[in-house]
Amino acid sequence: QVQFVESGGGLVQPGGSLRLSCAAGGVTLDDYAIGWFRQAPGKEREGVSCFSASDGSADYVDSVKGRFTISRDKAKTMMYLQMNNLKPEDTAVYYCAANLMRRRCAGYVLHEYSYWGQGTQVTVSS
């Protein structure tokens, strides 16, 4: 069973940065829109950013615009989420997943996404 593997999380002070990585486990990333999601304790999983395989464009939710950057490596085997100016409210487990229904981002409907990994914990605290 295919499962993405997220890494790069950790404890960081407010205003700090982290770069999350997502290994695609043999999946061809050019075939799907790839999303980054997060889930804070006691909250539902929410979309954060999405990368469209169709044209390389990126989408961000308002709360992370200007601070987070999603990218893909040239080999199209790894996805990244660069997170700058982190805030305590960014604390969550972060996941990446593939939208098997689309190559172009169109929202963050959870049931459209597959290959969920175990996630990586990001904690922003002083």
PDB file of C-alpha atoms in Angstrom:
ATOM      1  CA  GLN A   1       0.000   0.000   0.000  1.00  0.00           C
ATOM      2  CA  VAL A   2       1.403   3.366  -1.016  1.00  0.00           C
ATOM      3  CA  GLN A   3       1.962   5.835   1.762  1.00  0.00           C
ATOM      4  CA  PHE A   4       3.729   9.169   1.682  1.00  0.00           C
ATOM      5  CA  VAL A   5       6.387   9.842   4.315  1.00  0.00           C
ATOM      6  CA  GLU A   6       6.539  13.272   5.910  1.00  0.00           C
ATOM      7  CA  SER A   7       9.574  14.592   7.792  1.00  0.00           C
ATOM      8  CA  GLY A   8      11.209  17.799   8.944  1.00  0.00           C
ATOM      9  CA  GLY A   9       8.965  18.769  11.819  1.00  0.00           C
ATOM     10  CA  GLY A  10      10.174  19.858  15.219  1.00  0.00           C
ATOM     11  CA  LEU A  11      10.036  22.447  17.951  1.00  0.00           C
ATOM     12  CA  VAL A  12      10.647  26.023  16.878  1.00  0.00           C
ATOM     13  CA  GLN A  13      10.209  29.420  18.470  1.00  0.00           C
ATOM     14  CA  PRO A  14       7.655  31.896  17.142  1.00  0.00           C
ATOM     15  CA  GLY A  15       9.096  33.635  14.117  1.00  0.00           C
ATOM     16  CA  GLY A  16      11.249  30.650  13.242  1.00  0.00           C
ATOM     17  CA  SER A  17      11.291  28.472  10.135  1.00  0.00           C
ATOM     18  CA  LEU A  18      10.995  24.820   9.235  1.00  0.00           C
ATOM     19  CA  ARG A  19      11.109  22.935   5.950  1.00  0.00           C
ATOM     20  CA  LEU A  20       8.887  19.893   5.711  1.00  0.00           C
ATOM     21  CA  SER A  21       9.566  17.133   3.209  1.00  0.00           C
ATOM     22  CA  CYS A  22       7.230  14.582   1.696  1.00  0.00           C
ATOM     23  CA  ALA A  23       8.616  11.452   0.052  1.00  0.00           C
ATOM     24  CA  ALA A  24       6.227  10.093  -2.539  1.00  0.00           C
ATOM     25  CA  GLY A  25       7.091   6.418  -2.186  1.00  0.00           C
ATOM     26  CA  GLY A  26       7.233   5.660  -5.876  1.00  0.00           C
ATOM     27  CA  VAL A  27       4.177   7.696  -6.823  1.00  0.00           C
ATOM     28  CA  THR A  28       4.648   9.912  -9.855  1.00  0.00           C
ATOM     29  CA  LEU A  29       3.931  13.345  -8.445  1.00  0.00           C
ATOM     30  CA  ASP A  30       3.275  14.745 -11.896  1.00  0.00           C
ATOM     31  CA  ASP A  31       0.051  12.751 -12.070  1.00  0.00           C
ATOM     32  CA  TYR A  32      -1.749  14.401  -9.169  1.00  0.00           C
ATOM     33  CA  ALA A  33      -2.348  17.608  -7.318  1.00  0.00           C
ATOM     34  CA  ILE A  34      -0.477  17.336  -4.029  1.00  0.00           C
ATOM     35  CA  GLY A  35      -1.734  18.893  -0.848  1.00  0.00           C
ATOM     36  CA  TRP A  36      -0.290  19.704   2.536  1.00  0.00           C
ATOM     37  CA  PHE A  37      -2.684  19.444   5.454  1.00  0.00           C
ATOM     38  CA  ARG A  38      -2.468  19.878   9.196  1.00  0.00           C
ATOM     39  CA  GLN A  39      -4.364  18.749  12.228  1.00  0.00           C
ATOM     40  CA  ALA A  40      -4.124  20.461  15.579  1.00  0.00           C
ATOM     41  CA  PRO A  41      -5.203  18.709  18.792  1.00  0.00           C
ATOM     42  CA  GLY A  42      -8.957  18.626  19.076  1.00  0.00           C
ATOM     43  CA  LYS A  43      -9.464  20.087  15.607  1.00  0.00           C
ATOM     44  CA  GLU A  44     -10.341  18.707  12.216  1.00  0.00           C
ATOM     45  CA  ARG A  45      -7.718  18.170   9.565  1.00  0.00           C
ATOM     46  CA  GLU A  46      -7.467  21.217   7.311  1.00  0.00           C
ATOM     47  CA  GLY A  47      -5.819  22.024   4.039  1.00  0.00           C
ATOM     48  CA  VAL A  48      -2.841  24.363   4.065  1.00  0.00           C
ATOM     49  CA  SER A  49      -1.397  24.403   0.570  1.00  0.00           C
ATOM     50  CA  CYS A  50      -1.758  22.622  -2.744  1.00  0.00           C
ATOM     51  CA  PHE A  51       0.504  22.175  -5.767  1.00  0.00           C
ATOM     52  CA  SER A  52      -1.074  21.673  -9.179  1.00  0.00           C
ATOM     53  CA  ALA A  53       0.699  19.142 -11.355  1.00  0.00           C
ATOM     54  CA  SER A  54      -1.105  20.572 -14.396  1.00  0.00           C
ATOM     55  CA  ASP A  55       0.750  23.880 -14.430  1.00  0.00           C
ATOM     56  CA  GLY A  56       2.976  24.045 -11.368  1.00  0.00           C
ATOM     57  CA  SER A  57       0.820  26.647  -9.679  1.00  0.00           C
ATOM     58  CA  ALA A  58       0.365  26.784  -5.928  1.00  0.00           C
ATOM     59  CA  ASP A  59      -2.556  27.543  -3.660  1.00  0.00           C
ATOM     60  CA  TYR A  60      -2.464  28.641  -0.029  1.00  0.00           C
ATOM     61  CA  VAL A  61      -5.089  29.161   2.604  1.00  0.00           C
ATOM     62  CA  ASP A  62      -5.273  32.718   3.899  1.00  0.00           C
ATOM     63  CA  SER A  63      -3.730  31.926   7.263  1.00  0.00           C
ATOM     64  CA  VAL A  64      -0.402  30.891   5.698  1.00  0.00           C
ATOM     65  CA  LYS A  65      -0.190  33.129   2.627  1.00  0.00           C
ATOM     66  CA  GLY A  66       3.086  34.991   2.478  1.00  0.00           C
ATOM     67  CA  ARG A  67       4.665  32.676   5.058  1.00  0.00           C
ATOM     68  CA  PHE A  68       4.525  29.169   3.545  1.00  0.00           C
ATOM     69  CA  THR A  69       5.841  28.020   0.180  1.00  0.00           C
ATOM     70  CA  ILE A  70       5.062  24.685  -1.438  1.00  0.00           C
ATOM     71  CA  SER A  71       7.455  23.226  -3.978  1.00  0.00           C
ATOM     72  CA  ARG A  72       8.429  20.043  -5.796  1.00  0.00           C
ATOM     73  CA  ASP A  73      11.864  18.778  -6.717  1.00  0.00           C
ATOM     74  CA  LYS A  74      12.930  18.475 -10.350  1.00  0.00           C
ATOM     75  CA  ALA A  75      12.804  14.685 -10.189  1.00  0.00           C
ATOM     76  CA  LYS A  76       9.144  14.958  -9.135  1.00  0.00           C
ATOM     77  CA  THR A  77       9.614  12.526  -6.277  1.00  0.00           C
ATOM     78  CA  MET A  78       9.614  14.940  -3.325  1.00  0.00           C
ATOM     79  CA  MET A  79       7.346  17.721  -2.149  1.00  0.00           C
ATOM     80  CA  TYR A  80       8.359  20.435   0.279  1.00  0.00           C
ATOM     81  CA  LEU A  81       6.666  22.978   2.486  1.00  0.00           C
ATOM     82  CA  GLN A  82       8.869  25.863   3.543  1.00  0.00           C
ATOM     83  CA  MET A  83       7.343  27.512   6.591  1.00  0.00           C
ATOM     84  CA  ASN A  84       8.590  30.916   7.709  1.00  0.00           C
ATOM     85  CA  ASN A  85       7.530  33.295  10.455  1.00  0.00           C
ATOM     86  CA  LEU A  86       5.867  30.440  12.286  1.00  0.00           C
ATOM     87  CA  LYS A  87       3.185  31.216  14.832  1.00  0.00           C
ATOM     88  CA  PRO A  88       1.900  29.208  17.807  1.00  0.00           C
ATOM     89  CA  GLU A  89      -1.325  28.604  15.892  1.00  0.00           C
ATOM     90  CA  ASP A  90       0.671  26.705  13.270  1.00  0.00           C
ATOM     91  CA  THR A  91       1.253  23.958  15.824  1.00  0.00           C
ATOM     92  CA  ALA A  92      -0.144  20.724  14.398  1.00  0.00           C
ATOM     93  CA  VAL A  93       0.712  17.427  12.787  1.00  0.00           C
ATOM     94  CA  TYR A  94       1.388  18.082   9.115  1.00  0.00           C
ATOM     95  CA  TYR A  95       0.531  15.624   6.345  1.00  0.00           C
ATOM     96  CA  CYS A  96       0.932  15.462   2.604  1.00  0.00           C
ATOM     97  CA  ALA A  97      -1.397  13.579   0.290  1.00  0.00           C
ATOM     98  CA  ALA A  98      -2.237  13.133  -3.382  1.00  0.00           C
ATOM     99  CA  ASN A  99      -5.523  14.086  -4.999  1.00  0.00           C
ATOM    100  CA  LEU A 100      -6.189  11.065  -7.184  1.00  0.00           C
ATOM    101  CA  MET A 101      -9.101  12.840  -8.889  1.00  0.00           C
ATOM    102  CA  ARG A 102      -7.302  15.949 -10.089  1.00  0.00           C
ATOM    103  CA  ARG A 103      -4.030  17.311 -11.420  1.00  0.00           C
ATOM    104  CA  ARG A 104      -5.142  20.846 -10.671  1.00  0.00           C
ATOM    105  CA  CYS A 105      -5.879  22.030  -7.153  1.00  0.00           C
ATOM    106  CA  ALA A 106      -9.543  22.632  -6.417  1.00  0.00           C
ATOM    107  CA  GLY A 107      -9.939  22.939  -2.706  1.00  0.00           C
ATOM    108  CA  TYR A 108      -9.094  20.574   0.109  1.00  0.00           C
ATOM    109  CA  VAL A 109     -11.802  17.943   0.114  1.00  0.00           C
ATOM    110  CA  LEU A 110     -10.275  15.266   2.307  1.00  0.00           C
ATOM    111  CA  HIS A 111     -11.912  12.250   0.677  1.00  0.00           C
ATOM    112  CA  GLU A 112     -10.350  13.207  -2.664  1.00  0.00           C
ATOM    113  CA  TYR A 113      -6.889  12.718  -1.215  1.00  0.00           C
ATOM    114  CA  SER A 114      -5.002   9.479  -0.676  1.00  0.00           C
ATOM    115  CA  TYR A 115      -1.615   8.091   0.317  1.00  0.00           C
ATOM    116  CA  TRP A 116      -1.742   9.776   3.720  1.00  0.00           C
ATOM    117  CA  GLY A 117       1.405   9.298   5.771  1.00  0.00           C
ATOM    118  CA  GLN A 118       1.937   9.323   9.527  1.00  0.00           C
ATOM    119  CA  GLY A 119       2.554  13.041   9.539  1.00  0.00           C
ATOM    120  CA  THR A 120       5.251  15.138  11.146  1.00  0.00           C
ATOM    121  CA  GLN A 121       4.748  17.165  14.323  1.00  0.00           C
ATOM    122  CA  VAL A 122       5.343  20.910  14.210  1.00  0.00           C
ATOM    123  CA  THR A 123       5.338  22.722  17.531  1.00  0.00           C
ATOM    124  CA  VAL A 124       5.729  26.481  17.695  1.00  0.00           C
ATOM    125  CA  SER A 125       6.382  27.640  21.216  1.00  0.00           C
ATOM    126  CA  SER A 126       8.692  29.854  23.203  1.00  0.00           C
TER     127      SER A 126
END
